Tab-separated table of C-alpha atoms in Angstrom:
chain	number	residue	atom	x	y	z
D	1	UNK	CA	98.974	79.191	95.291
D	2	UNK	CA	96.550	81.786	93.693
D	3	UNK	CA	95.530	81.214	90.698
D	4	UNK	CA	97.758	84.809	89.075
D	5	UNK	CA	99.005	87.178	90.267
D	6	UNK	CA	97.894	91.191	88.741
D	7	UNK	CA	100.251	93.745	89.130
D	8	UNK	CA	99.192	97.673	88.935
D	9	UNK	CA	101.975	99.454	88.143
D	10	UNK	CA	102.046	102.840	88.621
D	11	UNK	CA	104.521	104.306	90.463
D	12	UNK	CA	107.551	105.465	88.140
D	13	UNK	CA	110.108	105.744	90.470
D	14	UNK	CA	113.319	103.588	90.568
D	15	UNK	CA	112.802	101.373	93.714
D	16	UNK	CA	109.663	100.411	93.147
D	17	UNK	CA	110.553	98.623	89.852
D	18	UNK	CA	112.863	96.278	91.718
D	19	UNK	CA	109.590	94.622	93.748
D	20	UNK	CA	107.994	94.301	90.104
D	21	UNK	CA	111.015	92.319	88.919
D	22	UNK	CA	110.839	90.141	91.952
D	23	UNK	CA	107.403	89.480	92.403
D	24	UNK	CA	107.322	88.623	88.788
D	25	UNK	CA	109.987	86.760	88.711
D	26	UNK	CA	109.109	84.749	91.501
D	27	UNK	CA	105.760	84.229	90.347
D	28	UNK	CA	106.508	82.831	87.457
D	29	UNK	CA	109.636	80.267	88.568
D	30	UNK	CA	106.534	78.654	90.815
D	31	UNK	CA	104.140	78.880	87.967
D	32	UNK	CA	101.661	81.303	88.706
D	33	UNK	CA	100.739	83.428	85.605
D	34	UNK	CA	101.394	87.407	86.168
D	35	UNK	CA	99.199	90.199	84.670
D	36	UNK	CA	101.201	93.421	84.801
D	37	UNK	CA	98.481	96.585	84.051
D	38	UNK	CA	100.689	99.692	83.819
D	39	UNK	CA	100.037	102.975	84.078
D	40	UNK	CA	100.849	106.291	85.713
D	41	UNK	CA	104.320	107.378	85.769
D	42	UNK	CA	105.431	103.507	84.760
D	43	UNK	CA	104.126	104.176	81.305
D	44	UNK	CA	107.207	106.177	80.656
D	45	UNK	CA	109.383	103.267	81.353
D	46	UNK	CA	107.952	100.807	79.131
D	47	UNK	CA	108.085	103.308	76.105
D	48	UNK	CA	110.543	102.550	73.635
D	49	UNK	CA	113.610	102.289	75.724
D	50	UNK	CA	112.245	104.120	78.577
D	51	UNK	CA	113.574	101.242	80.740
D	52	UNK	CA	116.717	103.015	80.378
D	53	UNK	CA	115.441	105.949	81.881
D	54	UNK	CA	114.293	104.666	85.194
D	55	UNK	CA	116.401	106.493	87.474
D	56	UNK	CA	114.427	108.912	89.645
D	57	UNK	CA	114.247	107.963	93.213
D	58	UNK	CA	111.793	109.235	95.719
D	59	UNK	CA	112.930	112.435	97.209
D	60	UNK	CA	112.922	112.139	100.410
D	61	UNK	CA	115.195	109.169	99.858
D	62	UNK	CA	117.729	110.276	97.163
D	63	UNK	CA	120.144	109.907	99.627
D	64	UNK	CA	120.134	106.636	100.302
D	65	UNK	CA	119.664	105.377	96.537
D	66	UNK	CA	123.336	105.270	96.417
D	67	UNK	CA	123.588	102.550	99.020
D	68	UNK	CA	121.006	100.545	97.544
D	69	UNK	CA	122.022	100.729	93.805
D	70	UNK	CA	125.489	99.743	94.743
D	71	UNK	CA	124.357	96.658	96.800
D	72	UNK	CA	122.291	95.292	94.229
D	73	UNK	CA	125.191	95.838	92.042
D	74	UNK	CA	127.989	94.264	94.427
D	75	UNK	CA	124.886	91.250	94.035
D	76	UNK	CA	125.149	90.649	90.738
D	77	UNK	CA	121.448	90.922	90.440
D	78	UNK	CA	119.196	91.212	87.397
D	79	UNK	CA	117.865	94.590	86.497
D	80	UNK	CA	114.141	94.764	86.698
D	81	UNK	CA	113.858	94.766	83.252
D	82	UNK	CA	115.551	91.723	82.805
D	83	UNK	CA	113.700	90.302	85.877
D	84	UNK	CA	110.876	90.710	83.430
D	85	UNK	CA	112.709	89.423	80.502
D	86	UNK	CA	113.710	85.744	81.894
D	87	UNK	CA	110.105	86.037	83.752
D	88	UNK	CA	108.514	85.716	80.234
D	89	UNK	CA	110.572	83.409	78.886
D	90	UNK	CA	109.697	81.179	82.051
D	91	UNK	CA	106.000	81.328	82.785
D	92	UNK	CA	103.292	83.137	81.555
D	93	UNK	CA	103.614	86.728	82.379
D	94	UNK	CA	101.541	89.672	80.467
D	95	UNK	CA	102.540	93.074	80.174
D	96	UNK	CA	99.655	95.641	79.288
D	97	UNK	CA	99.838	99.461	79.295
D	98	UNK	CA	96.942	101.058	80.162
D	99	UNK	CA	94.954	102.398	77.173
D	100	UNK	CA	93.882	105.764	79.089
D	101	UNK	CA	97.363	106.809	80.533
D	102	UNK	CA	99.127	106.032	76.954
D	103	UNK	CA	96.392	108.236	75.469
D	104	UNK	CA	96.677	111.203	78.044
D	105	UNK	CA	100.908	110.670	77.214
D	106	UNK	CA	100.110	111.080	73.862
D	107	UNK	CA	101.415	107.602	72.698
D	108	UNK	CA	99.765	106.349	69.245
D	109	UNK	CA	100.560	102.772	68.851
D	110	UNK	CA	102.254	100.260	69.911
D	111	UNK	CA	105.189	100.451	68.427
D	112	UNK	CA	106.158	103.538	70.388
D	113	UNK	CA	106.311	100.793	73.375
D	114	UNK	CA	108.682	98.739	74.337
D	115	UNK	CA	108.778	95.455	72.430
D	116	UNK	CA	107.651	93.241	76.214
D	117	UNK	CA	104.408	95.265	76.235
D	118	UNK	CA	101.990	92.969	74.762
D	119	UNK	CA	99.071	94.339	74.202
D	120	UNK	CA	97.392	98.137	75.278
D	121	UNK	CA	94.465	97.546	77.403
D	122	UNK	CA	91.612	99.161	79.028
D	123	UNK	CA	90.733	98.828	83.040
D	124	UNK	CA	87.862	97.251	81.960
D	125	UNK	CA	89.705	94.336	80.471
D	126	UNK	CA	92.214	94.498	82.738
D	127	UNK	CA	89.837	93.569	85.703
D	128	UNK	CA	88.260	90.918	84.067
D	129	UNK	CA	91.754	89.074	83.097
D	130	UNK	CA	92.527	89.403	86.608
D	131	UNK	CA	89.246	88.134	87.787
D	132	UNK	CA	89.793	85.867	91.000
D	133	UNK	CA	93.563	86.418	91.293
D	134	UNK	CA	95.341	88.396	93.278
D	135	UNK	CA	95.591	92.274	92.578
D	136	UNK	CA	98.694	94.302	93.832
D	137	UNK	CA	98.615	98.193	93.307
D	138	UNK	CA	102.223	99.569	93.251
H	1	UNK	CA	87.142	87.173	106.725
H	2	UNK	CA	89.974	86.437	104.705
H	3	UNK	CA	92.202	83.368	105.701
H	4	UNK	CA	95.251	85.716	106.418
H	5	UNK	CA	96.513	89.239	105.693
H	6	UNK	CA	99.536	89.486	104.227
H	7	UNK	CA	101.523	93.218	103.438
H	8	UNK	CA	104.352	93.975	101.356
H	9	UNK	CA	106.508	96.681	103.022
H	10	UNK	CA	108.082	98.593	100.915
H	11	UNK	CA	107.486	102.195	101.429
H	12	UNK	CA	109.916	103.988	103.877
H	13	UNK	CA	108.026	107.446	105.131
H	14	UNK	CA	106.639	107.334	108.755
H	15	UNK	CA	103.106	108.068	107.219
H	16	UNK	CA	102.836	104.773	105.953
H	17	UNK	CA	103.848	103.173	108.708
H	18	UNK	CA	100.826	104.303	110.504
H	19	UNK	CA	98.451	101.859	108.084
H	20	UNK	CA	100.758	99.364	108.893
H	21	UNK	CA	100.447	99.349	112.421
H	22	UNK	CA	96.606	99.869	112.482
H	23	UNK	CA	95.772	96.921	109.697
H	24	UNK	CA	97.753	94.442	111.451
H	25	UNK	CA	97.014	95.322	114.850
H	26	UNK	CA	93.112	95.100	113.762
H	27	UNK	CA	93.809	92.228	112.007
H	28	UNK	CA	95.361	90.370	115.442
H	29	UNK	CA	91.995	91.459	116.936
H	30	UNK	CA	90.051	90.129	114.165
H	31	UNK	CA	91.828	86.396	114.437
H	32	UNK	CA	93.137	87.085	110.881
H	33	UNK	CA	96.700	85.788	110.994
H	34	UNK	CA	99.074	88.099	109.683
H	35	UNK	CA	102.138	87.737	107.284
H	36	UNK	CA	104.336	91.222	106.780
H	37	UNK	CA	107.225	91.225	104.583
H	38	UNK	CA	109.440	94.126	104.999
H	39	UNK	CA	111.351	94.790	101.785
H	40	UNK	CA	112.502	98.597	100.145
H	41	UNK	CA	113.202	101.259	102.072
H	42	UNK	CA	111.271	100.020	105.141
H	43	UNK	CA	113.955	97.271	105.748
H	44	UNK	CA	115.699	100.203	107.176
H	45	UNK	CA	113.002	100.717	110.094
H	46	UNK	CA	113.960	97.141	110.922
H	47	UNK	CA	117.140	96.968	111.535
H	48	UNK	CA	118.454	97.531	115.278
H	49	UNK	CA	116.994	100.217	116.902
H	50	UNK	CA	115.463	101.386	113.060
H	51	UNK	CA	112.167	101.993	113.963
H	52	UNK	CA	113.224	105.646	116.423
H	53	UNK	CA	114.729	106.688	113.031
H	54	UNK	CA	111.588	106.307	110.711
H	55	UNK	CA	110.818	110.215	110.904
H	56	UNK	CA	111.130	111.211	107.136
H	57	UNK	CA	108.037	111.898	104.960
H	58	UNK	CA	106.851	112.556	101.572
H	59	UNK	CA	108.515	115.555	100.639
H	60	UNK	CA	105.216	116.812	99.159
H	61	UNK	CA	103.374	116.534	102.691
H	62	UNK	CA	106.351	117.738	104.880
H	63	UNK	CA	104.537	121.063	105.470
H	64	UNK	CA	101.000	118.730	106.953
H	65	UNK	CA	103.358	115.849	108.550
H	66	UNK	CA	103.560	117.902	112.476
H	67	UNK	CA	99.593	118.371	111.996
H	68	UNK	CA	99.391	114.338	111.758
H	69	UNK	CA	102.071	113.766	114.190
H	70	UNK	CA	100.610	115.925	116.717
H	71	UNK	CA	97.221	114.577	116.104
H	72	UNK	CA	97.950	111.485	117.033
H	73	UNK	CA	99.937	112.669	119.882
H	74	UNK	CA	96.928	113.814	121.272
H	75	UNK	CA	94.571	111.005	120.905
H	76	UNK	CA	97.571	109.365	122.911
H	77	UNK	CA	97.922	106.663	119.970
H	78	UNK	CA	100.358	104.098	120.534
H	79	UNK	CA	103.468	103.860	118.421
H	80	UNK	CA	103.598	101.871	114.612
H	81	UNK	CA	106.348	99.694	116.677
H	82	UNK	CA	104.038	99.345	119.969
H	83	UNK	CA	101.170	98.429	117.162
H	84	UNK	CA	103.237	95.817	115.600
H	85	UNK	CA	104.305	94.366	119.061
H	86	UNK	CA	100.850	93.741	120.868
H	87	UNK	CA	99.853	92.501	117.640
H	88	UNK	CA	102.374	90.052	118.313
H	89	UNK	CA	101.616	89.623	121.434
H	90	UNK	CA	97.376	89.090	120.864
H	91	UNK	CA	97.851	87.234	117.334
H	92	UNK	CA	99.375	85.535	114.881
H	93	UNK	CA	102.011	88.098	113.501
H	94	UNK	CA	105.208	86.681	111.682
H	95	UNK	CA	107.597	89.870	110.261
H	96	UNK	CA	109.841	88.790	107.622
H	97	UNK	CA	112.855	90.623	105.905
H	98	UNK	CA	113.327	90.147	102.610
H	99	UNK	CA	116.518	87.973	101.915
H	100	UNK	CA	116.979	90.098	98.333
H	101	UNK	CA	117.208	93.824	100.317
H	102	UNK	CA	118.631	92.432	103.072
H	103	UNK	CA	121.846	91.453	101.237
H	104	UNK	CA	121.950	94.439	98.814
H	105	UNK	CA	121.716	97.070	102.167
H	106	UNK	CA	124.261	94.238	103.655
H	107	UNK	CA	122.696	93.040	106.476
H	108	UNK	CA	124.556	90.144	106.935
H	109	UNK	CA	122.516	88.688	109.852
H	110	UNK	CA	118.958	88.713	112.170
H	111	UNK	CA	121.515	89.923	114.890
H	112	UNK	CA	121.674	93.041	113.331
H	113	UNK	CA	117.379	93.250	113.242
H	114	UNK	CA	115.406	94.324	115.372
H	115	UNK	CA	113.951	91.915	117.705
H	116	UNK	CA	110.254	91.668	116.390
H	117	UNK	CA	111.692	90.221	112.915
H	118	UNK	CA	110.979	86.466	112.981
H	119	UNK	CA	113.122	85.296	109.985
H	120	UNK	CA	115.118	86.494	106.854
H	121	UNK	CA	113.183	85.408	104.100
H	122	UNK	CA	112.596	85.168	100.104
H	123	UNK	CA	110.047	86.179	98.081
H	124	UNK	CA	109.444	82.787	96.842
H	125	UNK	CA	108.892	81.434	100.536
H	126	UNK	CA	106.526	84.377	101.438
H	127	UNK	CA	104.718	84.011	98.140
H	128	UNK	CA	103.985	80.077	99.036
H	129	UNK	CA	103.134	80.693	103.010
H	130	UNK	CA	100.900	83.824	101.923
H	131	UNK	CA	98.984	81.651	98.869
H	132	UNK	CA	95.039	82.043	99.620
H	133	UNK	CA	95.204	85.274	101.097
H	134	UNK	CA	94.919	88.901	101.159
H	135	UNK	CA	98.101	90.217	99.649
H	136	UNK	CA	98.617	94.223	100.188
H	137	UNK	CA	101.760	95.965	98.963
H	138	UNK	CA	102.116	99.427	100.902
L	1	UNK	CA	84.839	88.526	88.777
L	2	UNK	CA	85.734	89.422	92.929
L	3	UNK	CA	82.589	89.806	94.944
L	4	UNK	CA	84.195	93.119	96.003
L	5	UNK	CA	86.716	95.870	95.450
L	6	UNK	CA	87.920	97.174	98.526
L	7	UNK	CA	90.257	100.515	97.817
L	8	UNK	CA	92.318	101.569	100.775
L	9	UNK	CA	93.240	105.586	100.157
L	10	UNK	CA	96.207	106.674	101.395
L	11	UNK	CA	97.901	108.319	98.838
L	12	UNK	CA	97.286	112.416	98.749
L	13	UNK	CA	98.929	113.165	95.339
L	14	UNK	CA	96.661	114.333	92.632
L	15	UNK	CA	97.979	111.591	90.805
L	16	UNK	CA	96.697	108.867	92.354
L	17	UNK	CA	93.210	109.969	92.514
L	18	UNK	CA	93.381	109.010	88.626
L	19	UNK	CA	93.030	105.177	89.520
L	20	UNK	CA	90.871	105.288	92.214
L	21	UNK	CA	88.417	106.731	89.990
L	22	UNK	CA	89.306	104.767	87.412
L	23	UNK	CA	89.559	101.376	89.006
L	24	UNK	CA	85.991	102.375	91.019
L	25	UNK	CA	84.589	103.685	87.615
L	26	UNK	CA	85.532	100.530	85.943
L	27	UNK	CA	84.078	98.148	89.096
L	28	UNK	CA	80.432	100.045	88.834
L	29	UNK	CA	80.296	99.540	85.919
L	30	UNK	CA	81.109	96.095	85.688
L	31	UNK	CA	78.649	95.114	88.297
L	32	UNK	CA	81.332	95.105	91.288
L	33	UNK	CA	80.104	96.797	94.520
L	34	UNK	CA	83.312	99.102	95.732
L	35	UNK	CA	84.693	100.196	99.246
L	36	UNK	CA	86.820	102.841	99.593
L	37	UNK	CA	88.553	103.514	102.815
L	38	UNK	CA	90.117	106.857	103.150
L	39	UNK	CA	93.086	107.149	105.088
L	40	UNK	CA	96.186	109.170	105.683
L	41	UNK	CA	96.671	112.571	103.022
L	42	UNK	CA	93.797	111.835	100.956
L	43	UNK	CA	91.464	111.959	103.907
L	44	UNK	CA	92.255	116.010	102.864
L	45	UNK	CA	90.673	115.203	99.923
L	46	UNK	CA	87.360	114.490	101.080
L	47	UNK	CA	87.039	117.348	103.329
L	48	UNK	CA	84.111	119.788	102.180
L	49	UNK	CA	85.604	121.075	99.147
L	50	UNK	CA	88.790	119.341	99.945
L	51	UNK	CA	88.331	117.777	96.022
L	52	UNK	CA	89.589	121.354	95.031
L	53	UNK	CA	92.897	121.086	96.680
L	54	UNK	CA	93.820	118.044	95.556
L	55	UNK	CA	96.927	119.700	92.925
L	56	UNK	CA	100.384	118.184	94.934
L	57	UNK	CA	102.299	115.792	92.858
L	58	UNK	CA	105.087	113.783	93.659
L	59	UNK	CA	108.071	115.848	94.105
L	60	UNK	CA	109.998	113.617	91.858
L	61	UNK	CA	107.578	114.254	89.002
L	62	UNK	CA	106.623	117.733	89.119
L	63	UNK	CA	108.021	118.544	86.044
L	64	UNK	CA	106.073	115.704	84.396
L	65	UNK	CA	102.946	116.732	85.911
L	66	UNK	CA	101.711	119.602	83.229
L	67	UNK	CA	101.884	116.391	80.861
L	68	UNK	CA	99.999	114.557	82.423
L	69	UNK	CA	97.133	116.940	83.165
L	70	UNK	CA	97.059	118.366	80.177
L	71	UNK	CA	96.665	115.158	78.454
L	72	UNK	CA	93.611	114.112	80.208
L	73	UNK	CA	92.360	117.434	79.844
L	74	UNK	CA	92.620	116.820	75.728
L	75	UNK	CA	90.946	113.919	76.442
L	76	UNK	CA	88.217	115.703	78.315
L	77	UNK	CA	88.653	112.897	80.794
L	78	UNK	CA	86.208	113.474	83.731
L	79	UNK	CA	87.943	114.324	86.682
L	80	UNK	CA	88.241	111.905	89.835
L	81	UNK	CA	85.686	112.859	92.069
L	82	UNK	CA	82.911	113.256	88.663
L	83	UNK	CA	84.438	109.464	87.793
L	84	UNK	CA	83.569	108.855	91.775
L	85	UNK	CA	79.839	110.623	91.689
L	86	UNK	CA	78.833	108.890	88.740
L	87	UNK	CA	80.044	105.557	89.693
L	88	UNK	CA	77.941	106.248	92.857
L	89	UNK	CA	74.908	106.756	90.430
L	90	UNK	CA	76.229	103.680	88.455
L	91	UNK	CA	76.507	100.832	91.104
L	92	UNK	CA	77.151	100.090	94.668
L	93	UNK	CA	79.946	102.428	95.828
L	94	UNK	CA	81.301	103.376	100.022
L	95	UNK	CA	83.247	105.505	100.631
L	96	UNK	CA	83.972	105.500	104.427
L	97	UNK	CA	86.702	107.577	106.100
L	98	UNK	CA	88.691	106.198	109.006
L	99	UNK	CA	87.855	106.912	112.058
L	100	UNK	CA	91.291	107.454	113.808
L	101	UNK	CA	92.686	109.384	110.821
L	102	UNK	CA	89.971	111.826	111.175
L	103	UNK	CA	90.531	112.108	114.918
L	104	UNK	CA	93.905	112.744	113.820
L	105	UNK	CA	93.230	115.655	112.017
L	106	UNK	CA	90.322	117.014	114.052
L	107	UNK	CA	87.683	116.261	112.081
L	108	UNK	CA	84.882	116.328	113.988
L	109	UNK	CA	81.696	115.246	112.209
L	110	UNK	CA	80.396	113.996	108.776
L	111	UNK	CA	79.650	117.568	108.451
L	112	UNK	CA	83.105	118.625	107.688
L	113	UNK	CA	83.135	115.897	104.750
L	114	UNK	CA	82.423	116.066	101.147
L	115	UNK	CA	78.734	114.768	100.533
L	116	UNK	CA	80.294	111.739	98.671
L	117	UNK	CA	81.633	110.395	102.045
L	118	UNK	CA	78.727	107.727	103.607
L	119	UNK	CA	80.137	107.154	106.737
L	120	UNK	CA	83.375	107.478	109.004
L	121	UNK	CA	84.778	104.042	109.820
L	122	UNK	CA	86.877	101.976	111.945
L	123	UNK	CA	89.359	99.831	110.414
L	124	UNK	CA	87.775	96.751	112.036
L	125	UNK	CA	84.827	97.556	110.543
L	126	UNK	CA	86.399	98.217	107.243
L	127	UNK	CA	87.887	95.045	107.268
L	128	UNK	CA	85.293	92.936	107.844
L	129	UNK	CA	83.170	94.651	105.105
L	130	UNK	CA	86.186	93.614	103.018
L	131	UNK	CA	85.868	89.923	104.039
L	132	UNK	CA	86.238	87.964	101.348
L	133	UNK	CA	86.848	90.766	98.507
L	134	UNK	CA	89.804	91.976	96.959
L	135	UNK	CA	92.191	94.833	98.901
L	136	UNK	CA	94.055	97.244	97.280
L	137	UNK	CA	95.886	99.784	98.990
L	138	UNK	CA	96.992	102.747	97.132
């Protein structure tokens, strides 16, 4: 296995929060430690309660989010966000929001964040924690 | 070169299935053994006959997608799908679907892919057989 | 730290030009040579001038987008393509365009790219530059 597994998250919409449970998830049941970075649109979700308010899909697909909510639902499956939860609980997985994209969203502290954010980070720290691991961008 | 190139499908427009094709067909020609893993909204372009219905894009780049379409069209470029299957056919190409998405957009069986899928898979399996490698999420 | 960064650029939102400068910004400085491939939309970008156009957002978060902006503007962030021109200055940066994307969309010669570009590319080529590094595709 790698030795972790670093996670860019920046895409905000829906779907794409549901490979950042997996992958997490998964990670960590086989013991590889996860570095989540977040930023862009993702910030918003990991405000305070902004998990809650992860419900755009991508346009072009809005159609079909129906489908795919409902199946994961008829699944019994974990939300994302408590993919992450258990994930943490399990191995060692780190959540950081990016220090930039909080400033430029005009969040002040950490306590505006949601309480699985551990730390905000710059890029520059970022990319040496993730030194020699694997690096996803979604 | 990298022991093996591994790519998270996710994303369902037709533009990205261009990057798809090219990577792993250059990767076939490389040697480079490839690994995807179709999961999101690209399990759709999978299924049966999926891959002549993979015509949406981003809504933002609707009004530039018959510019790119015709483009290629003229350089006579083969075909994501006819990518994917010399690739096949020159390399070491194994196409997974994601057990997870498979089951939530109830798929109940490879019978019902199409038939350049090698296996229904989980994340944890395509984690271990992709360790050591290039991992790309697209 | 990775021997390389190696930046596949498909994206075309303004958005996501924020990390690639970002991430490259962060590299140079850092000691990490970079390779960007440009691909797909945001081979637009790097047109003469093309840096000027880049304004589309996801449709999904146009109404987020003034935000956004406007925070890195308080910020007086640099933009992008400064954060890519001075990490050029800073340490070892390519950025290549590929080859068949700018077939594609009838670009004919360097000369119809922004001076930033070095060189158009073949994915092959791109690839093997890569060897060894670590690939993001965003």
């Amino acid at each position: 296995m790698t030795n972790s597994l670093n996670i860019i998250m920046f895409s905000g919409t829906a779907d794409k929060f549901i490979p950042l449970g997996v992958l997490t998830q998964t990670a960590a049941n086989l013991g590889v430690p996860v570095n989540i970075f977040v930023t862009g649109w993702a910030t918003l979700a990991f405000k305070k309660d902004g998990y809650k308010m992860v419900t755009r899909f991508p346009k072009e697909f809005e159609d079909m989010a129906p489908a795919l909510v409902n199946g994961l639902k008829d699944m019994r499956a974990p939300s994302w966000y408590e993919m992450l939860k258990s994930a943490k609980e399990i191995g060692e997985v780190n959540i950081y929001v990016c220090s930039l994209m909080a400033e430029a969203l005009k969040i002040k502290s950490k306590e505006e964040l949601d309480p699985i954010v551990d730390e905000i980070l710059g890029a520059a720290a970022f990319m040496q924690r993730s030194a020699g691991g694997q690096v996803i961008f979604i």
